[in-house]
XYZ file of N, CA and C in Angstrom:
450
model
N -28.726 31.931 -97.580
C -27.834 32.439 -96.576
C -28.601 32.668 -95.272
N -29.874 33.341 -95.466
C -30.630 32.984 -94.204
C -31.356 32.049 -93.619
N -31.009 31.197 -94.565
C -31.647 29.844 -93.775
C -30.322 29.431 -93.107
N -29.429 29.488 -93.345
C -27.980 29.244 -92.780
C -27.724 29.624 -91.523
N -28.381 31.251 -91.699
C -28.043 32.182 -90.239
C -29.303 31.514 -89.217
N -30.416 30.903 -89.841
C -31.079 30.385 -88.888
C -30.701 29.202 -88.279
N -29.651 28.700 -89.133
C -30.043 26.697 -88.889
C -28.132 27.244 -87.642
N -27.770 28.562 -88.071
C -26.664 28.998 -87.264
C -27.087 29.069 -85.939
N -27.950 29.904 -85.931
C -28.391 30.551 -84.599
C -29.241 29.617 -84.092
N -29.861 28.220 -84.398
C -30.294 27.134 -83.913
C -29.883 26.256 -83.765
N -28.412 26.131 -84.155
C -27.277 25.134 -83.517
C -26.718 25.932 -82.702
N -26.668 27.765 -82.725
C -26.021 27.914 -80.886
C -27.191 28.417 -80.456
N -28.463 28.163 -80.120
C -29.425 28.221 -79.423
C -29.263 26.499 -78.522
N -29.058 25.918 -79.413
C -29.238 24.037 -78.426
C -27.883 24.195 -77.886
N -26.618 24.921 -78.701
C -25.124 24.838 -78.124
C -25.509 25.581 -76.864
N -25.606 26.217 -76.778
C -26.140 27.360 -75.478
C -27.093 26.524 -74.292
N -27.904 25.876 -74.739
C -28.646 25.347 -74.068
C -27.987 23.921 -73.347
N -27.125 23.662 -74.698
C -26.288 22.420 -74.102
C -25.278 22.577 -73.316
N -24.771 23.948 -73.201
C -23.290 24.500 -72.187
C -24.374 24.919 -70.847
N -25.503 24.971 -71.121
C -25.750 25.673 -69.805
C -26.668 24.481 -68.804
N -26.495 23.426 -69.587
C -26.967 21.854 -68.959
C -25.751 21.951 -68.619
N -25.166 21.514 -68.901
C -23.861 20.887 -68.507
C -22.983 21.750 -67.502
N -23.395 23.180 -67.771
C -22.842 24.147 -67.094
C -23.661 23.833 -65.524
N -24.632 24.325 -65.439
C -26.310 23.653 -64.131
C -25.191 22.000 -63.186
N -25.276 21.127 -64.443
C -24.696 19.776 -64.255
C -23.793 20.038 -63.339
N -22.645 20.858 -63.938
C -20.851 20.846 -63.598
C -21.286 21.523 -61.935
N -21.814 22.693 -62.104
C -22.218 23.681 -60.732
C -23.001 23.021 -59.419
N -24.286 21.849 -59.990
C -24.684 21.204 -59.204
C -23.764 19.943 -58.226
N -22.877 19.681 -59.349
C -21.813 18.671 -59.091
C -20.473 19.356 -57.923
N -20.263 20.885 -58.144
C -19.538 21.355 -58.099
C -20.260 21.719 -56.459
N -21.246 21.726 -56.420
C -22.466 22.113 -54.835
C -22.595 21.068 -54.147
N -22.533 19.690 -54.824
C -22.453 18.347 -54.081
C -21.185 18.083 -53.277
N -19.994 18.420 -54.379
C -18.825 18.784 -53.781
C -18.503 19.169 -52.810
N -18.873 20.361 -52.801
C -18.457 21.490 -51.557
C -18.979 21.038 -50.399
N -20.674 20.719 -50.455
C -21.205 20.242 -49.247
C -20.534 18.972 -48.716
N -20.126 18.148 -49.690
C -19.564 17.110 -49.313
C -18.072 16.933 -48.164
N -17.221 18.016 -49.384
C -15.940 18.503 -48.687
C -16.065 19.571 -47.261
N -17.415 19.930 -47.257
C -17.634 20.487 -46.328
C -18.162 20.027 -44.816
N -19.004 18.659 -45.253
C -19.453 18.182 -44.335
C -17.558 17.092 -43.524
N -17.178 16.593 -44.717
C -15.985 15.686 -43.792
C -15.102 16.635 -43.265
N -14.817 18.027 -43.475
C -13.685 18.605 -43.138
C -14.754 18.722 -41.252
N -16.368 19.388 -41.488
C -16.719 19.274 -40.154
C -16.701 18.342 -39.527
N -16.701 16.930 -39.983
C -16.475 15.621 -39.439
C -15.405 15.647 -38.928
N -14.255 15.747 -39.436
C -12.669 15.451 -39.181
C -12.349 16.777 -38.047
N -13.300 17.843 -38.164
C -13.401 18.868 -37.101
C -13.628 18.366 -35.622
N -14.745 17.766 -35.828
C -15.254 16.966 -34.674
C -14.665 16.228 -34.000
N -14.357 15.000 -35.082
C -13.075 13.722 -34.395
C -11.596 14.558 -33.830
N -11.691 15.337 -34.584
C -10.354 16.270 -33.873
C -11.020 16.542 -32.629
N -12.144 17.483 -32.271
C -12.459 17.589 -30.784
C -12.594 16.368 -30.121
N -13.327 16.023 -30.666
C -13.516 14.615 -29.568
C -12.340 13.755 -29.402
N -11.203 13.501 -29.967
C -10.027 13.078 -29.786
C -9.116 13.762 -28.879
N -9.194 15.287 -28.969
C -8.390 16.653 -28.185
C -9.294 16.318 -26.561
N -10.662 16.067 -26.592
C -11.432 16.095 -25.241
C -11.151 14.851 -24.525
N -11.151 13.645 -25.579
C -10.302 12.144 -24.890
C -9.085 12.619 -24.526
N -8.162 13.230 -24.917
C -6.604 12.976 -24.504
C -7.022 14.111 -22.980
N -7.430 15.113 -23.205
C -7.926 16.385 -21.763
C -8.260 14.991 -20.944
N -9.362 14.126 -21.732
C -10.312 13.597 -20.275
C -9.072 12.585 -19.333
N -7.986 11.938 -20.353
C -7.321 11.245 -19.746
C -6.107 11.712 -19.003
N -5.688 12.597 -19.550
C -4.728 14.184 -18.766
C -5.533 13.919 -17.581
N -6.960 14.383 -17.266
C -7.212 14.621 -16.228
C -7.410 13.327 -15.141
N -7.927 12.525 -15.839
C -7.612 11.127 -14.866
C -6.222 10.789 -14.378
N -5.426 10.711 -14.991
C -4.077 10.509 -14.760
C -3.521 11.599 -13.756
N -4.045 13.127 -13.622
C -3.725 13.732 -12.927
C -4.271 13.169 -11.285
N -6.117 13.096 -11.512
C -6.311 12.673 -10.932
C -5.612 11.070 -9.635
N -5.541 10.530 -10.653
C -4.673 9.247 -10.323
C -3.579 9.962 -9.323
N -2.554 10.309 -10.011
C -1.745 10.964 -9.616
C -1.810 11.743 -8.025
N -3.006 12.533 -7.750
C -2.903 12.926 -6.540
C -3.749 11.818 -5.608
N -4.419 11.164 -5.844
C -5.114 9.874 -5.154
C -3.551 9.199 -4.560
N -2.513 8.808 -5.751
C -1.088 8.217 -5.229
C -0.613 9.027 -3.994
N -0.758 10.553 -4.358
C 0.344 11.272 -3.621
C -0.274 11.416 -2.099
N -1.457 11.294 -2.249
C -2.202 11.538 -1.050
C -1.858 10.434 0.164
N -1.769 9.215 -0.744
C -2.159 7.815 -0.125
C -0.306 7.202 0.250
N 0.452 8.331 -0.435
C 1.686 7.859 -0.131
C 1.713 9.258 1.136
N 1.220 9.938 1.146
C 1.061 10.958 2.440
C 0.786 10.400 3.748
N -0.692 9.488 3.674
C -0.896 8.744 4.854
C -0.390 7.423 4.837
N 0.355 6.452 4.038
C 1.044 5.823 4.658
C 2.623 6.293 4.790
N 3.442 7.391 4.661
C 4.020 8.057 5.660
C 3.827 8.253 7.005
N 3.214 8.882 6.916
C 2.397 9.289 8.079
C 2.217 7.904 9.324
N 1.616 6.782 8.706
C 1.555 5.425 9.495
C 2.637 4.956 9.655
N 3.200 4.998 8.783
C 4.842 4.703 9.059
C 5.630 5.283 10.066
N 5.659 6.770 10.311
C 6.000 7.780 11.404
C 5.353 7.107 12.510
N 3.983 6.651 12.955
C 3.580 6.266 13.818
C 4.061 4.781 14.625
N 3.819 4.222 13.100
C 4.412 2.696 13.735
C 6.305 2.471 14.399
N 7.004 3.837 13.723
C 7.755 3.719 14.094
C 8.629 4.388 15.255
N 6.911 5.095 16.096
C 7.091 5.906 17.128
C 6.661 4.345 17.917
N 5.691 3.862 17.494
C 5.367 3.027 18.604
C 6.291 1.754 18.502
N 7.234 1.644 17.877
C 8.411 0.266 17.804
C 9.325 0.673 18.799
N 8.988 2.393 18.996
C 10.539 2.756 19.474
C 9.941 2.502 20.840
N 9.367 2.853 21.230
C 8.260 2.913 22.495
C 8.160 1.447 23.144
N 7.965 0.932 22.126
C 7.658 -0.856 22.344
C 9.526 -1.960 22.879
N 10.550 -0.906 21.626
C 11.927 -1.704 21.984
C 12.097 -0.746 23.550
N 11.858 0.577 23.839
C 12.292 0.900 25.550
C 11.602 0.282 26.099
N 10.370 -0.182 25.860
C 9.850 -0.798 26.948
C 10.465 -2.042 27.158
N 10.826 -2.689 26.055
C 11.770 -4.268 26.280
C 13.073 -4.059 26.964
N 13.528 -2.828 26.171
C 15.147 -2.912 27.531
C 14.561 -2.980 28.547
N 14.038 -1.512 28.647
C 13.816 -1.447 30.495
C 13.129 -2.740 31.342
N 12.128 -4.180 30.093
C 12.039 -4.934 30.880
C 13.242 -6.200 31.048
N 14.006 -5.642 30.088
C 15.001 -6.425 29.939
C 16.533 -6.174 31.532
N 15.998 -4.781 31.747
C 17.068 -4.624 32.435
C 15.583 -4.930 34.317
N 14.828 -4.875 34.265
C 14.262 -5.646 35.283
C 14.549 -7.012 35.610
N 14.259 -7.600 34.225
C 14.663 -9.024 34.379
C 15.968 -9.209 34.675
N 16.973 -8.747 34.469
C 18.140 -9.211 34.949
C 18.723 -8.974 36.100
N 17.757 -7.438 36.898
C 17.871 -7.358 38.212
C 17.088 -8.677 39.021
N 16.039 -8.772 38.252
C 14.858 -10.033 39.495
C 16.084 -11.299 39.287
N 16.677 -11.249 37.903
C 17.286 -12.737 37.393
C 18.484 -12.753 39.289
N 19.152 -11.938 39.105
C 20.637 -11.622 40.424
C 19.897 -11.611 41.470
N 18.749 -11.392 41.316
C 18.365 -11.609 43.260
C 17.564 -12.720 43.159
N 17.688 -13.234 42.285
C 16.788 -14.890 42.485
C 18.411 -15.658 42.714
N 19.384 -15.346 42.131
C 20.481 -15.872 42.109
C 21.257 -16.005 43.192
N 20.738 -14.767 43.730
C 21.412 -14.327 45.270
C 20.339 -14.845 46.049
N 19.320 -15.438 45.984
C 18.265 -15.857 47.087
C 18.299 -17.294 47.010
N 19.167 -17.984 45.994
C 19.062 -19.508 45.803
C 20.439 -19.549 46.311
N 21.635 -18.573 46.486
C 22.647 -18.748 46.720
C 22.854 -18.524 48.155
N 21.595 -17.725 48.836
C 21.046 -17.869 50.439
C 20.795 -19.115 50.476
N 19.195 -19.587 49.813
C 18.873 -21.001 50.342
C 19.918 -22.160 50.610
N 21.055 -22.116 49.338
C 21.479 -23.435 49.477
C 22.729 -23.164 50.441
N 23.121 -22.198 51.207
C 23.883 -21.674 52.216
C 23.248 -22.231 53.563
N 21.566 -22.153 53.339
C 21.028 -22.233 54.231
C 20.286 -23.862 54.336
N 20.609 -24.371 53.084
C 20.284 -25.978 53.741
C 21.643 -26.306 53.998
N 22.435 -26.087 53.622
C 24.256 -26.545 53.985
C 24.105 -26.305 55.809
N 23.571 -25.053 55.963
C 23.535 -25.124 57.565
C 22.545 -25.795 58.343
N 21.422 -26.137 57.449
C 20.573 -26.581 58.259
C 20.924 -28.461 58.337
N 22.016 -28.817 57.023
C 22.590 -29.919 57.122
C 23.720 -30.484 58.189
N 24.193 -29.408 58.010
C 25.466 -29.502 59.171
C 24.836 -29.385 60.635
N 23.539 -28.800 61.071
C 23.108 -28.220 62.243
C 22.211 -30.215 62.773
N 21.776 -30.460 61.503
C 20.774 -31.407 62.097
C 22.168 -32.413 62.303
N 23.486 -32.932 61.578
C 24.518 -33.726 61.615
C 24.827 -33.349 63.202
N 25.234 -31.971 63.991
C 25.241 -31.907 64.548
C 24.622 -32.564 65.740
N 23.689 -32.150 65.736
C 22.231 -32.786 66.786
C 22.108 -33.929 66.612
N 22.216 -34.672 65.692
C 22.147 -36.256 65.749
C 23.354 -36.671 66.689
N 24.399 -36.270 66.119
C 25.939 -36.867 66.921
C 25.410 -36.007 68.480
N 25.016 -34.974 68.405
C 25.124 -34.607 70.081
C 24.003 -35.391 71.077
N 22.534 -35.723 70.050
C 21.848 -36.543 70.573
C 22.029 -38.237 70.892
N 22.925 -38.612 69.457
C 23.848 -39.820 70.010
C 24.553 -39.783 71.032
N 25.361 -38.990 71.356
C 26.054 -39.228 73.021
C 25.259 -38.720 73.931
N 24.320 -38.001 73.607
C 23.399 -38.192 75.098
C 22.759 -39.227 75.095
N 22.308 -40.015 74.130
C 21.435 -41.306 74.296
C 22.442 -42.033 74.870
N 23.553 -41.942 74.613
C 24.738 -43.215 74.887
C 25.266 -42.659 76.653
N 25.239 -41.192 76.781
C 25.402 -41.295 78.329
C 24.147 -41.538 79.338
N 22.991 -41.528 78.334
C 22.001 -41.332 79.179
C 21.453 -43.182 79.526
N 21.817 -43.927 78.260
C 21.775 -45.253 78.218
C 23.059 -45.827 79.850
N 24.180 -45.437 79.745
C 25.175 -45.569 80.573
C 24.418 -45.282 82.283
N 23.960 -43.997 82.221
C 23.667 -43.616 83.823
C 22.492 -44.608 83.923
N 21.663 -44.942 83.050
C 20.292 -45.548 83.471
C 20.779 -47.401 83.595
N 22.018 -47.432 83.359
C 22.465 -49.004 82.962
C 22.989 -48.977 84.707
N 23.884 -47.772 84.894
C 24.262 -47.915 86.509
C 23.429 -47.372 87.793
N 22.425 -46.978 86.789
C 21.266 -46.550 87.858
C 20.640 -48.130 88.212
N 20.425 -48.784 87.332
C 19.604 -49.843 87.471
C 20.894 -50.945 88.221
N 21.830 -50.818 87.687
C 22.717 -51.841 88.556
C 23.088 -51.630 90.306
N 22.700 -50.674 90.760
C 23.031 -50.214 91.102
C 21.660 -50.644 92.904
């Protein structure tokens, strides 16, 4: 019977020894684990920041963007206001040369409507003088015809 209680207590001496391998085993396994589950959850921590700091970084470009547009639609407003101070500036200056020109146009109209008044008289004046110089040649031909007959 006591060799029994020995060969007892030396099958749970190795049982013991064998739960507490396996136990060491399970715990070491159970430490690989954790570090493991521990290291990807800090991984997936990370990619979460660094994914949260990409979407910020592009928030902020886009904001950026955004006032670069608003700025640049500010000054070409702005050029626009100008160019369309100086169109307005540019069309008074065309009436008003528009309404010059049509004064110079009526007195060129009225100065060609002198001239040709004034070759009409200077036509009729020289018609004149020819016919008045014809009968003086013709009386003056006459007295010098009875001067000489004479």
């Amino acid at each position: 019977n006591e060799i029994n209680i020995n060969k007892i207590n030396e099958i749970k001496i190795e049982n013991e020894t064998e739960i507490n391998k396996i136990k060491s085993e399970y715990e070491n396994k159970i430490t690989e684990l954790s570090k493991k589950i521990k290291t990807e959850t800090e991984n997936k921590f990370n990619e979460d920041e660094i994914n949260k700091i990409k979407t910020e970084n592009k928030i902020t470009e886009l904001n950026l963007l955004k006032i670069a547009q608003e700025s640049k639609i500010t000054e070409l407003s702005k050029l626009n206001s100008e160019l369309q101070k100086t169109n307005s500036t540019y069309e008074n200056s065309l009436t008003e040369l528009k309404s010059h020109n049509s004064i110079i146009e009526t007195k060129i109209s009225k100065l060609l409507k002198i001239n040709s008044d004034h070759e009409n008289k200077i036509t009729e004046l020289s018609q004149k003088l020819a016919s008045e110089l014809s009968t003086h040649q013709s009386t003056f031909l006459k007295l010098r015809h009875e001067i000489d007959s004479r």
